[in-house]
PDB file of C-alpha atoms in Angstrom:
ATOM      1  CA  MET O   1     -13.755  -3.203 -20.748  1.00 30.00           C
ATOM      2  CA  ALA O   2     -13.068  -0.619 -23.403  1.00 28.00           C
ATOM      3  CA  VAL O   3     -13.632   2.227 -20.984  1.00 30.00           C
ATOM      4  CA  MET O   4     -10.400   1.268 -19.228  1.00 29.00           C
ATOM      5  CA  SER O   5      -8.592   3.271 -21.904  1.00 27.00           C
ATOM      6  CA  CYS O   6      -9.518   6.250 -19.717  1.00 30.00           C
ATOM      7  CA  ARG O   7      -6.376   6.297 -17.541  1.00 31.00           C
ATOM      8  CA  SER O   8      -7.965   8.278 -14.699  1.00 32.00           C
ATOM      9  CA  MET O   9     -10.049   5.242 -13.789  1.00 35.00           C
ATOM     10  CA  VAL O  10      -9.325   1.966 -12.027  1.00 34.00           C
ATOM     11  CA  THR O  11     -11.372  -1.177 -11.515  1.00 36.00           C
ATOM     12  CA  TYR O  12     -12.105  -3.572  -8.711  1.00 36.00           C
ATOM     13  CA  LYS O  13     -14.154  -6.749  -8.896  1.00 35.00           C
ATOM     14  CA  GLY O  14     -15.040  -9.054  -6.049  1.00 36.00           C
ATOM     15  CA  GLY O  15     -17.856 -11.022  -4.481  1.00 36.00           C
ATOM     16  CA  GLY O  16     -20.285 -10.292  -7.290  1.00 34.00           C
ATOM     17  CA  ARG O  17     -19.671  -6.553  -7.397  1.00 36.00           C
ATOM     18  CA  MET O  18     -17.774  -4.725 -10.098  1.00 38.00           C
ATOM     19  CA  ALA O  19     -16.808  -1.159  -9.330  1.00 41.00           C
ATOM     20  CA  LEU O  20     -15.162   1.467 -11.481  1.00 41.00           C
ATOM     21  CA  ARG O  21     -14.045   4.618  -9.736  1.00 41.00           C
ATOM     22  CA  ALA O  22     -12.483   7.829 -10.972  1.00 40.00           C
ATOM     23  CA  CYS O  23      -9.572   8.352  -8.602  1.00 37.00           C
ATOM     24  CA  GLY O  24      -9.467  12.081  -8.188  1.00 38.00           C
ATOM     25  CA  LEU O  25     -11.449  15.289  -8.037  1.00 37.00           C
ATOM     26  CA  PHE O  26     -12.897  16.618 -11.260  1.00 40.00           C
ATOM     27  CA  GLY O  27     -14.064  20.139 -12.083  1.00 42.00           C
ATOM     28  CA  ALA O  28     -16.421  21.074 -14.903  1.00 44.00           C
ATOM     29  CA  ARG O  29     -13.711  21.103 -17.566  1.00 43.00           C
ATOM     30  CA  GLU O  30     -12.303  17.718 -16.596  1.00 42.00           C
ATOM     31  CA  MET O  31     -15.786  16.225 -16.281  1.00 46.00           C
ATOM     32  CA  GLY O  32     -16.473  17.128 -19.896  1.00 49.00           C
ATOM     33  CA  SER O  33     -13.553  14.958 -20.985  1.00 46.00           C
ATOM     34  CA  VAL O  34     -15.035  11.832 -19.374  1.00 50.00           C
ATOM     35  CA  ALA O  35     -18.718  12.526 -20.117  1.00 55.00           C
ATOM     36  CA  ALA O  36     -18.769  10.217 -23.152  1.00 52.00           C
ATOM     37  CA  SER O  37     -17.376   7.346 -21.102  1.00 53.00           C
ATOM     38  CA  MET O  38     -19.974   7.978 -18.403  1.00 57.00           C
ATOM     39  CA  GLU O  39     -22.815   7.865 -20.952  1.00 59.00           C
ATOM     40  CA  THR O  40     -21.485   4.610 -22.399  1.00 56.00           C
ATOM     41  CA  LEU O  41     -21.332   3.038 -18.953  1.00 53.00           C
ATOM     42  CA  VAL O  42     -24.930   4.007 -18.196  1.00 59.00           C
ATOM     43  CA  GLN O  43     -26.013   2.332 -21.444  1.00 58.00           C
ATOM     44  CA  GLN O  44     -24.143  -0.807 -20.323  1.00 52.00           C
ATOM     45  CA  GLY O  45     -26.097  -0.920 -17.071  1.00 54.00           C
ATOM     46  CA  TRP O  46     -23.625   0.748 -14.685  1.00 55.00           C
ATOM     47  CA  ARG O  47     -24.817   3.141 -11.970  1.00 57.00           C
ATOM     48  CA  VAL O  48     -23.112   6.530 -12.210  1.00 58.00           C
ATOM     49  CA  GLY O  49     -23.001   8.814  -9.191  1.00 58.00           C
ATOM     50  CA  GLU O  50     -21.013  11.582  -7.569  1.00 52.00           C
ATOM     51  CA  GLU O  51     -19.588  11.870  -4.088  1.00 46.00           C
ATOM     52  CA  GLY O  52     -18.792  15.005  -2.173  1.00 46.00           C
ATOM     53  CA  GLY O  53     -17.833  18.407  -3.383  1.00 44.00           C
ATOM     54  CA  GLY O  54     -15.083  19.975  -1.735  1.00 42.00           C
ATOM     55  CA  GLY O  55     -11.420  19.496  -1.714  1.00 42.00           C
ATOM     56  CA  GLY O  56      -9.863  22.925  -0.958  1.00 42.00           C
ATOM     57  CA  GLY O  57      -7.591  24.941  -3.109  1.00 42.00           C
ATOM     58  CA  GLY O  58     -10.461  26.854  -4.653  1.00 43.00           C
ATOM     59  CA  GLY O  59     -11.963  23.720  -6.186  1.00 41.00           C
ATOM     60  CA  GLY O  60     -15.426  24.513  -4.847  1.00 43.00           C
ATOM     61  CA  GLY O  61     -17.602  22.607  -7.328  1.00 44.00           C
ATOM     62  CA  ARG O  62     -15.293  19.664  -7.789  1.00 40.00           C
ATOM     63  CA  ARG O  63     -16.479  16.125  -7.148  1.00 42.00           C
ATOM     64  CA  VAL O  64     -15.516  12.472  -7.227  1.00 45.00           C
ATOM     65  CA  VAL O  65     -17.234  10.305  -9.837  1.00 50.00           C
ATOM     66  CA  VAL O  66     -18.219   6.782  -8.778  1.00 50.00           C
ATOM     67  CA  VAL O  67     -19.455   4.132 -11.186  1.00 49.00           C
ATOM     68  CA  GLU O  68     -20.471   0.669 -10.051  1.00 48.00           C
ATOM     69  CA  ARG O  69     -22.627  -2.275 -11.019  1.00 43.00           C
ATOM     70  CA  GLN O  70     -23.841  -5.324  -9.144  1.00 41.00           C
ATOM     71  CA  GLU O  71     -23.109  -8.477 -11.146  1.00 41.00           C
ATOM     72  CA  GLU O  72     -25.046 -11.681 -10.760  1.00 41.00           C
ATOM     73  CA  GLY O  73     -23.157 -14.786  -9.746  1.00 42.00           C
ATOM     74  CA  GLY O  74     -20.122 -13.171  -8.103  1.00 44.00           C
ATOM     75  CA  GLY O  75     -16.625 -14.550  -8.220  1.00 50.00           C
ATOM     76  CA  GLY O  76     -14.639 -11.541  -9.445  1.00 60.00           C
ATOM     77  CA  ARG O  77     -11.028 -10.965  -8.514  1.00 73.00           C
ATOM     78  CA  GLY O  78      -9.800  -9.518  -5.251  1.00 85.00           C
ATOM     79  CA  VAL O  79      -8.151  -6.153  -4.794  1.00 91.00           C
ATOM     80  CA  GLN O  80      -4.671  -5.586  -6.189  1.00 93.00           C
ATOM     81  CA  TRP O  81      -3.235  -2.835  -4.009  1.00 95.00           C
ATOM     82  CA  VAL O  82       0.244  -1.492  -3.316  1.00 96.00           C
ATOM     83  CA  PHE O  83       1.401   0.114  -0.069  1.00 96.00           C
ATOM     84  CA  LEU O  84       4.124   2.755  -0.287  1.00 94.00           C
ATOM     85  CA  GLY O  85       5.764   4.601   2.591  1.00 92.00           C
ATOM     86  CA  CYS O  86       9.122   5.375   4.133  1.00 87.00           C
ATOM     87  CA  PRO O  87      10.913   3.016   6.546  1.00 82.00           C
ATOM     88  CA  GLY O  88       9.151   2.805   9.899  1.00 83.00           C
ATOM     89  CA  VAL O  89       5.799   4.196   8.752  1.00 89.00           C
ATOM     90  CA  GLY O  90       3.964   0.900   9.242  1.00 88.00           C
ATOM     91  CA  LYS O  91       3.478  -0.398   5.684  1.00 90.00           C
ATOM     92  CA  GLY O  92       3.777  -4.024   6.685  1.00 88.00           C
ATOM     93  CA  THR O  93       1.502  -3.629   9.707  1.00 89.00           C
ATOM     94  CA  TYR O  94      -1.400  -2.029   7.844  1.00 93.00           C
ATOM     95  CA  ALA O  95      -0.914  -4.027   4.635  1.00 94.00           C
ATOM     96  CA  SER O  96      -1.046  -7.328   6.530  1.00 92.00           C
ATOM     97  CA  ARG O  97      -4.113  -6.278   8.548  1.00 93.00           C
ATOM     98  CA  LEU O  98      -5.958  -5.200   5.401  1.00 94.00           C
ATOM     99  CA  ALA O  99      -4.966  -8.369   3.549  1.00 93.00           C
ATOM    100  CA  LYS O 100      -6.427 -10.483   6.326  1.00 92.00           C
ATOM    101  CA  LEU O 101      -9.588  -8.359   6.410  1.00 93.00           C
ATOM    102  CA  LEU O 102     -10.077  -8.471   2.628  1.00 92.00           C
ATOM    103  CA  GLN O 103      -9.049 -12.132   2.450  1.00 90.00           C
ATOM    104  CA  VAL O 104      -6.235 -11.662  -0.067  1.00 92.00           C
ATOM    105  CA  PRO O 105      -2.529 -12.542   0.284  1.00 91.00           C
ATOM    106  CA  HIS O 106      -0.122 -10.009   1.781  1.00 92.00           C
ATOM    107  CA  ILE O 107       3.032 -10.002  -0.340  1.00 91.00           C
ATOM    108  CA  ALA O 108       6.152  -8.428   1.178  1.00 87.00           C
ATOM    109  CA  MET O 109       9.120  -8.449  -1.191  1.00 83.00           C
ATOM    110  CA  GLY O 110      11.578  -9.052   1.637  1.00 80.00           C
ATOM    111  CA  ASP O 111       9.672 -12.209   2.573  1.00 83.00           C
ATOM    112  CA  LEU O 112       9.704 -13.409  -1.052  1.00 85.00           C
ATOM    113  CA  VAL O 113      13.485 -13.063  -1.180  1.00 85.00           C
ATOM    114  CA  ARG O 114      13.926 -14.941   2.111  1.00 83.00           C
ATOM    115  CA  GLN O 115      11.559 -17.690   0.980  1.00 84.00           C
ATOM    116  CA  GLU O 116      13.458 -18.152  -2.269  1.00 85.00           C
ATOM    117  CA  LEU O 117      16.798 -18.265  -0.441  1.00 87.00           C
ATOM    118  CA  SER O 118      15.500 -21.228   1.574  1.00 86.00           C
ATOM    119  CA  GLN O 119      15.047 -23.201  -1.667  1.00 85.00           C
ATOM    120  CA  THR O 120      17.651 -25.089  -3.706  1.00 84.00           C
ATOM    121  CA  SER O 121      16.708 -23.443  -7.008  1.00 84.00           C
ATOM    122  CA  SER O 122      19.123 -21.786  -9.430  1.00 85.00           C
ATOM    123  CA  MET O 123      17.500 -18.450  -8.607  1.00 85.00           C
ATOM    124  CA  ALA O 124      18.217 -19.020  -4.915  1.00 87.00           C
ATOM    125  CA  LYS O 125      21.894 -19.560  -5.710  1.00 88.00           C
ATOM    126  CA  GLN O 126      21.939 -16.396  -7.827  1.00 87.00           C
ATOM    127  CA  LEU O 127      20.298 -14.413  -5.014  1.00 87.00           C
ATOM    128  CA  ALA O 128      22.748 -15.749  -2.433  1.00 87.00           C
ATOM    129  CA  THR O 129      25.717 -14.791  -4.620  1.00 87.00           C
ATOM    130  CA  LEU O 130      24.461 -11.251  -5.210  1.00 82.00           C
ATOM    131  CA  MET O 131      23.632 -10.675  -1.547  1.00 80.00           C
ATOM    132  CA  SER O 132      26.961 -12.055  -0.335  1.00 79.00           C
ATOM    133  CA  GLN O 133      28.636  -9.480  -2.580  1.00 78.00           C
ATOM    134  CA  GLY O 134      26.511  -6.715  -1.098  1.00 69.00           C
ATOM    135  CA  GLN O 135      24.804  -5.974  -4.429  1.00 72.00           C
ATOM    136  CA  LEU O 136      21.252  -4.748  -4.901  1.00 71.00           C
ATOM    137  CA  LEU O 137      18.983  -7.287  -6.541  1.00 80.00           C
ATOM    138  CA  PRO O 138      18.332  -6.474 -10.229  1.00 83.00           C
ATOM    139  CA  ASP O 139      14.801  -5.464 -11.160  1.00 86.00           C
ATOM    140  CA  ASP O 140      14.339  -8.435 -13.482  1.00 85.00           C
ATOM    141  CA  ILE O 141      15.017 -10.884 -10.635  1.00 87.00           C
ATOM    142  CA  ILE O 142      12.584  -9.092  -8.324  1.00 87.00           C
ATOM    143  CA  ILE O 143       9.883  -9.162 -10.995  1.00 88.00           C
ATOM    144  CA  ARG O 144      10.544 -12.869 -11.612  1.00 87.00           C
ATOM    145  CA  LEU O 145      10.057 -13.551  -7.900  1.00 87.00           C
ATOM    146  CA  LEU O 146       6.842 -11.564  -7.841  1.00 88.00           C
ATOM    147  CA  SER O 147       5.547 -13.151 -11.059  1.00 87.00           C
ATOM    148  CA  LYS O 148       6.238 -16.591  -9.616  1.00 85.00           C
ATOM    149  CA  ARG O 149       4.261 -15.723  -6.481  1.00 86.00           C
ATOM    150  CA  LEU O 150       1.343 -14.335  -8.511  1.00 84.00           C
ATOM    151  CA  GLU O 151       1.271 -17.473 -10.658  1.00 83.00           C
ATOM    152  CA  ASN O 152       1.150 -19.592  -7.499  1.00 82.00           C
ATOM    153  CA  ASN O 153      -1.695 -17.412  -6.217  1.00 74.00           C
ATOM    154  CA  MET O 154      -3.679 -17.938  -9.415  1.00 72.00           C
ATOM    155  CA  ALA O 155      -3.069 -21.667  -9.274  1.00 69.00           C
ATOM    156  CA  SER O 156      -4.664 -21.690  -5.809  1.00 70.00           C
ATOM    157  CA  SER O 157      -7.533 -19.407  -6.935  1.00 70.00           C
ATOM    158  CA  GLN O 158      -6.154 -16.328  -5.152  1.00 69.00           C
ATOM    159  CA  SER O 159      -6.580 -13.500  -7.648  1.00 73.00           C
ATOM    160  CA  GLY O 160      -5.925 -10.490  -5.426  1.00 89.00           C
ATOM    161  CA  PHE O 161      -3.081  -9.259  -3.216  1.00 92.00           C
ATOM    162  CA  ILE O 162      -1.726  -6.379  -1.176  1.00 94.00           C
ATOM    163  CA  LEU O 163       1.918  -5.676  -1.970  1.00 93.00           C
ATOM    164  CA  ASP O 164       4.365  -3.743   0.187  1.00 90.00           C
ATOM    165  CA  GLY O 165       8.038  -2.910  -0.209  1.00 81.00           C
ATOM    166  CA  PHE O 166       7.716  -2.671  -3.987  1.00 89.00           C
ATOM    167  CA  PRO O 167       7.984  -0.833  -6.343  1.00 92.00           C
ATOM    168  CA  ARG O 168      10.756   1.559  -5.301  1.00 87.00           C
ATOM    169  CA  THR O 169      11.600   3.045  -8.699  1.00 90.00           C
ATOM    170  CA  VAL O 170       9.610   4.116 -11.756  1.00 93.00           C
ATOM    171  CA  HIS O 171      11.236   1.319 -13.759  1.00 92.00           C
ATOM    172  CA  GLN O 172       9.981  -1.209 -11.214  1.00 92.00           C
ATOM    173  CA  ALA O 173       6.528   0.387 -11.318  1.00 93.00           C
ATOM    174  CA  GLU O 174       6.465   0.079 -15.096  1.00 93.00           C
ATOM    175  CA  MET O 175       7.514  -3.569 -14.890  1.00 90.00           C
ATOM    176  CA  LEU O 176       4.847  -4.231 -12.255  1.00 91.00           C
ATOM    177  CA  GLU O 177       2.178  -2.833 -14.598  1.00 90.00           C
ATOM    178  CA  GLU O 178       3.148  -5.542 -17.084  1.00 87.00           C
ATOM    179  CA  VAL O 179       2.459  -8.417 -14.672  1.00 85.00           C
ATOM    180  CA  ALA O 180      -0.445  -7.033 -12.592  1.00 88.00           C
ATOM    181  CA  ASP O 181      -3.413  -4.700 -12.884  1.00 89.00           C
ATOM    182  CA  ILE O 182      -2.862  -2.444  -9.870  1.00 93.00           C
ATOM    183  CA  ASP O 183      -6.081  -0.866  -8.622  1.00 93.00           C
ATOM    184  CA  LEU O 184      -4.865   1.465  -5.906  1.00 95.00           C
ATOM    185  CA  VAL O 185      -1.599   2.674  -4.367  1.00 96.00           C
ATOM    186  CA  VAL O 186      -1.822   3.718  -0.713  1.00 96.00           C
ATOM    187  CA  ASN O 187       0.982   6.140   0.166  1.00 96.00           C
ATOM    188  CA  LEU O 188       1.434   6.232   3.955  1.00 95.00           C
ATOM    189  CA  LYS O 189       2.957   9.439   5.300  1.00 93.00           C
ATOM    190  CA  LEU O 190       4.323  10.338   8.745  1.00 91.00           C
ATOM    191  CA  ARG O 191       6.188  13.481   9.780  1.00 89.00           C
ATOM    192  CA  GLU O 192       9.956  12.956   9.823  1.00 88.00           C
ATOM    193  CA  ASP O 193      10.632  13.669  13.507  1.00 89.00           C
ATOM    194  CA  ALA O 194       8.040  11.058  14.435  1.00 89.00           C
ATOM    195  CA  LEU O 195       9.530   8.545  12.005  1.00 89.00           C
ATOM    196  CA  ILE O 196      12.993   8.946  13.500  1.00 92.00           C
ATOM    197  CA  ALA O 197      11.720   8.586  17.069  1.00 91.00           C
ATOM    198  CA  LYS O 198       9.674   5.548  16.056  1.00 88.00           C
ATOM    199  CA  CYS O 199      12.644   3.826  14.383  1.00 88.00           C
ATOM    200  CA  LEU O 200      14.918   4.514  17.367  1.00 92.00           C
ATOM    201  CA  GLY O 201      12.309   3.030  19.709  1.00 91.00           C
ATOM    202  CA  ARG O 202      12.015  -0.297  17.878  1.00 90.00           C
ATOM    203  CA  ARG O 203      12.886  -3.414  19.836  1.00 92.00           C
ATOM    204  CA  ILE O 204      12.866  -7.132  18.974  1.00 91.00           C
ATOM    205  CA  CYS O 205      12.559  -9.984  21.444  1.00 93.00           C
ATOM    206  CA  SER O 206      15.567 -12.259  20.985  1.00 93.00           C
ATOM    207  CA  GLN O 207      13.529 -15.240  22.148  1.00 91.00           C
ATOM    208  CA  CYS O 208      10.128 -15.043  20.409  1.00 91.00           C
ATOM    209  CA  GLY O 209      10.992 -12.579  17.614  1.00 85.00           C
ATOM    210  CA  GLY O 210       8.164 -10.225  18.613  1.00 87.00           C
ATOM    211  CA  ASN O 211       8.364  -6.575  17.535  1.00 85.00           C
ATOM    212  CA  PHE O 212       7.799  -3.805  20.071  1.00 90.00           C
ATOM    213  CA  ASN O 213       8.364  -0.067  20.344  1.00 90.00           C
ATOM    214  CA  LEU O 214       9.391   1.800  23.486  1.00 91.00           C
ATOM    215  CA  ALA O 215       8.849   5.263  22.035  1.00 90.00           C
ATOM    216  CA  ARG O 216       5.987   7.390  23.318  1.00 90.00           C
ATOM    217  CA  LEU O 217       5.320   9.998  20.648  1.00 87.00           C
ATOM    218  CA  GLU O 218       3.466  13.149  21.618  1.00 86.00           C
ATOM    219  CA  MET O 219       4.195  15.979  19.168  1.00 83.00           C
ATOM    220  CA  GLU O 220       2.191  19.135  18.696  1.00 82.00           C
ATOM    221  CA  GLU O 221       1.139  20.454  15.311  1.00 81.00           C
ATOM    222  CA  SER O 222       3.980  22.335  13.632  1.00 75.00           C
ATOM    223  CA  ASN O 223       3.686  24.253  10.359  1.00 75.00           C
ATOM    224  CA  SER O 224       2.195  21.723   7.934  1.00 73.00           C
ATOM    225  CA  ALA O 225       2.994  18.720  10.173  1.00 73.00           C
ATOM    226  CA  PRO O 226      -0.053  17.304  11.997  1.00 76.00           C
ATOM    227  CA  ARG O 227      -0.228  16.598  15.708  1.00 82.00           C
ATOM    228  CA  ILE O 228       1.014  13.103  16.577  1.00 84.00           C
ATOM    229  CA  PHE O 229       0.209  10.870  19.501  1.00 87.00           C
ATOM    230  CA  MET O 230       1.420   7.274  19.545  1.00 87.00           C
ATOM    231  CA  PRO O 231       1.626   5.298  22.775  1.00 88.00           C
ATOM    232  CA  PRO O 232       4.460   2.793  23.175  1.00 89.00           C
ATOM    233  CA  LEU O 233       3.967  -0.844  22.239  1.00 89.00           C
ATOM    234  CA  LEU O 234       5.530  -2.418  25.317  1.00 93.00           C
ATOM    235  CA  PRO O 235       6.669  -6.060  25.576  1.00 93.00           C
ATOM    236  CA  PRO O 236       5.058  -8.497  28.023  1.00 94.00           C
ATOM    237  CA  PRO O 237       7.034  -9.277  31.207  1.00 94.00           C
ATOM    238  CA  SER O 238       8.307 -12.522  29.671  1.00 95.00           C
ATOM    239  CA  CYS O 239      10.064 -10.566  26.892  1.00 95.00           C
ATOM    240  CA  ALA O 240      11.107  -7.424  28.789  1.00 93.00           C
ATOM    241  CA  SER O 241      14.631  -8.643  29.615  1.00 94.00           C
ATOM    242  CA  LYS O 242      15.271  -9.999  26.110  1.00 95.00           C
ATOM    243  CA  MET O 243      14.921  -6.796  24.074  1.00 95.00           C
ATOM    244  CA  THR O 244      17.426  -6.194  21.252  1.00 94.00           C
ATOM    245  CA  THR O 245      17.785  -3.405  18.706  1.00 90.00           C
ATOM    246  CA  ARG O 246      18.456  -3.584  14.990  1.00 81.00           C
ATOM    247  CA  ALA O 247      22.052  -2.682  14.172  1.00 80.00           C
ATOM    248  CA  ASP O 248      20.898  -0.116  11.611  1.00 77.00           C
ATOM    249  CA  ASP O 249      18.468   1.656  13.961  1.00 83.00           C
ATOM    250  CA  THR O 250      20.766   4.588  14.714  1.00 88.00           C
ATOM    251  CA  GLU O 251      19.778   8.189  14.079  1.00 90.00           C
ATOM    252  CA  GLU O 252      22.443   8.670  11.411  1.00 89.00           C
ATOM    253  CA  VAL O 253      21.450   5.532   9.513  1.00 88.00           C
ATOM    254  CA  VAL O 254      17.720   6.290   9.835  1.00 88.00           C
ATOM    255  CA  ARG O 255      18.180   9.826   8.489  1.00 90.00           C
ATOM    256  CA  THR O 256      20.224   8.478   5.570  1.00 89.00           C
ATOM    257  CA  ARG O 257      17.562   5.862   4.782  1.00 85.00           C
ATOM    258  CA  LEU O 258      14.857   8.528   4.854  1.00 88.00           C
ATOM    259  CA  ARG O 259      16.826  10.866   2.571  1.00 89.00           C
ATOM    260  CA  ILE O 260      17.381   8.101   0.021  1.00 86.00           C
ATOM    261  CA  TYR O 261      13.740   7.057   0.242  1.00 86.00           C
ATOM    262  CA  TYR O 262      12.448  10.592  -0.371  1.00 88.00           C
ATOM    263  CA  GLU O 263      14.723  10.969  -3.408  1.00 88.00           C
ATOM    264  CA  GLU O 264      13.579   7.651  -4.891  1.00 85.00           C
ATOM    265  CA  SER O 265       9.925   7.725  -3.903  1.00 88.00           C
ATOM    266  CA  LYS O 266       8.743  11.009  -5.391  1.00 91.00           C
ATOM    267  CA  PRO O 267       9.042   9.834  -9.023  1.00 95.00           C
ATOM    268  CA  VAL O 268       7.130   6.651  -8.088  1.00 95.00           C
ATOM    269  CA  GLU O 269       4.416   8.698  -6.362  1.00 95.00           C
ATOM    270  CA  ASP O 270       4.187  10.960  -9.426  1.00 95.00           C
ATOM    271  CA  PHE O 271       3.977   7.896 -11.686  1.00 96.00           C
ATOM    272  CA  TYR O 272       0.927   6.524  -9.889  1.00 96.00           C
ATOM    273  CA  ARG O 273      -0.581   9.963  -9.378  1.00 95.00           C
ATOM    274  CA  GLY O 274      -0.459  10.408 -13.146  1.00 94.00           C
ATOM    275  CA  TYR O 275      -2.551   7.249 -13.507  1.00 91.00           C
ATOM    276  CA  GLY O 276      -5.006   8.473 -10.882  1.00 93.00           C
ATOM    277  CA  LYS O 277      -4.194   5.543  -8.593  1.00 94.00           C
ATOM    278  CA  LEU O 278      -2.416   7.252  -5.675  1.00 95.00           C
ATOM    279  CA  LEU O 279      -4.072   7.776  -2.289  1.00 95.00           C
ATOM    280  CA  ASP O 280      -1.976   9.837   0.160  1.00 95.00           C
ATOM    281  CA  PHE O 281      -2.791   8.927   3.774  1.00 95.00           C
ATOM    282  CA  GLU O 282      -1.362  10.770   6.781  1.00 92.00           C
ATOM    283  CA  VAL O 283      -0.612   8.585   9.817  1.00 91.00           C
ATOM    284  CA  SER O 284      -1.265  10.658  12.926  1.00 84.00           C
ATOM    285  CA  GLY O 285      -1.552   8.128  15.713  1.00 87.00           C
ATOM    286  CA  GLY O 286      -1.120   4.543  16.773  1.00 86.00           C
ATOM    287  CA  ILE O 287      -3.000   1.566  15.338  1.00 87.00           C
ATOM    288  CA  PRO O 288      -6.200   2.136  17.389  1.00 88.00           C
ATOM    289  CA  GLU O 289      -6.501   5.689  15.998  1.00 88.00           C
ATOM    290  CA  THR O 290      -5.139   5.096  12.479  1.00 92.00           C
ATOM    291  CA  TRP O 291      -6.855   1.813  11.580  1.00 93.00           C
ATOM    292  CA  PRO O 292     -10.467   3.102  11.517  1.00 93.00           C
ATOM    293  CA  ARG O 293      -9.365   6.240   9.633  1.00 93.00           C
ATOM    294  CA  LEU O 294      -7.609   4.101   7.028  1.00 95.00           C
ATOM    295  CA  LEU O 295     -10.649   1.861   6.586  1.00 94.00           C
ATOM    296  CA  ALA O 296     -12.822   4.946   6.135  1.00 93.00           C
ATOM    297  CA  ALA O 297     -10.418   6.389   3.540  1.00 93.00           C
ATOM    298  CA  LEU O 298     -10.563   3.087   1.647  1.00 93.00           C
ATOM    299  CA  ASN O 299     -14.332   2.747   2.033  1.00 90.00           C
ATOM    300  CA  VAL O 300     -13.853  -0.665   3.636  1.00 89.00           C
ATOM    301  CA  ASP O 301     -16.492  -1.713   6.148  1.00 80.00           C
ATOM    302  CA  GLU O 302     -14.823  -3.921   8.754  1.00 77.00           C
ATOM    303  CA  LYS O 303     -18.159  -5.157  10.132  1.00 68.00           C
ATOM    304  CA  HIS O 304     -19.382  -6.653   6.875  1.00 49.00           C
ATOM    305  CA  THR O 305     -16.165  -7.540   5.082  1.00 53.00           C
ATOM    306  CA  ASN O 306     -15.940 -11.173   6.115  1.00 47.00           C
ATOM    307  CA  HIS O 307     -19.476 -11.826   4.885  1.00 39.00           C
ATOM    308  CA  ASP O 308     -19.280  -9.839   1.669  1.00 42.00           C
ATOM    309  CA  SER O 309     -15.956  -9.524  -0.092  1.00 41.00           C
ATOM    310  CA  SER O 310     -17.088  -6.574  -2.206  1.00 39.00           C
ATOM    311  CA  HIS O 311     -15.436  -3.257  -1.375  1.00 42.00           C
ATOM    312  CA  LYS O 312     -15.456   0.121  -2.984  1.00 38.00           C
ATOM    313  CA  MET O 313     -12.147   1.840  -3.572  1.00 43.00           C
ATOM    314  CA  ALA O 314     -11.491   5.284  -2.191  1.00 37.00           C
ATOM    315  CA  ALA O 315     -10.127   8.057  -4.358  1.00 36.00           C
TER     316      ALA O 315
END
C-alpha cells in the first residue's frame, strides 16, 4: 500500500479485516498533513473515522484517526507486536496471554537462545562459547535467531507474533525493522518502588518450576506515581516448602538492572514513538485488574476473539 509511506500509520490484517490506524493524537495542523492520504483511502474503499477528542495538555480538539476496510475472503496476517518494559513488570506474562488470545506465537528471546543451545548446530556452539566467556550476544546473532524463528513460523503458516525481551537498543530496533513489519509496541510501565518489591518477592518452586510472588503491594498515589494494589501470588501447599529465590533477586542487583534498563530503553521508546507505534501502558494492579484494562487499551475483545481473529489496534 502506497499510503504506508506516511510513517505515523501502521497496519494490521487478519481474519478478513484490514485496518490502518494513525497511532497518535492529531490537531488541526497535523490533520492537514495527512488529509491527502485520507482522501486517497476513501477513494480506495476504506472507511475513515475519528475517535475521541481529548488527551490533556491543552489539546482540546485533538483526535485519533481510524481507517479500516472489511476485505472479502479473509486470511490476512496476524498481529506483529513487541512488548517492552523493565525487569519484573510482567512482559512475559501479558505477552503470552495475548498471544494465546490472538492465536499467534509468543516469542521470548531468552527462550530462543535456550532452544538453540539445545541443538548441535554451529550457531549453538558459538552461543555456548560466548556465554561461557560471559559475553553479551552480538546483535547479528540475535537477529539470525529471530529470523530463523520467523521463517519457521511462515513455513507453518503462522504470519504473526508477539515478541518480548527484544529489542533493547536502537540498533536492534533498526535491525528488527528489516526482518519484520512491527505494528505496535506496548511499553509496560510500573512505578519503581513497586518493581523492586515485586522482584524481591519472586519465588520459584524447585520441584515443578512454578513461579510465585509473596509480595503484597499496597502503595498510595505519590506525586506522579499511581496507586498500586497487587495481591500476592501464593504457591499451593504442595509447593510451599520448596520455594527458592533467584540469585540475582537482591535489592542492589535489582536497582542496578533497573538503572541500566532506563538508560538503554529511552532511546528505543523514542525510536518507536517517532514512528507512531508506541503505546505506553501503566500497570497499576495484579492480573485480574490489569488484564481487562490492557485489552481495552488494545481494543481487543476477549469474548469474540477466538471466533473472529480480526482486531483493531489501539493508539
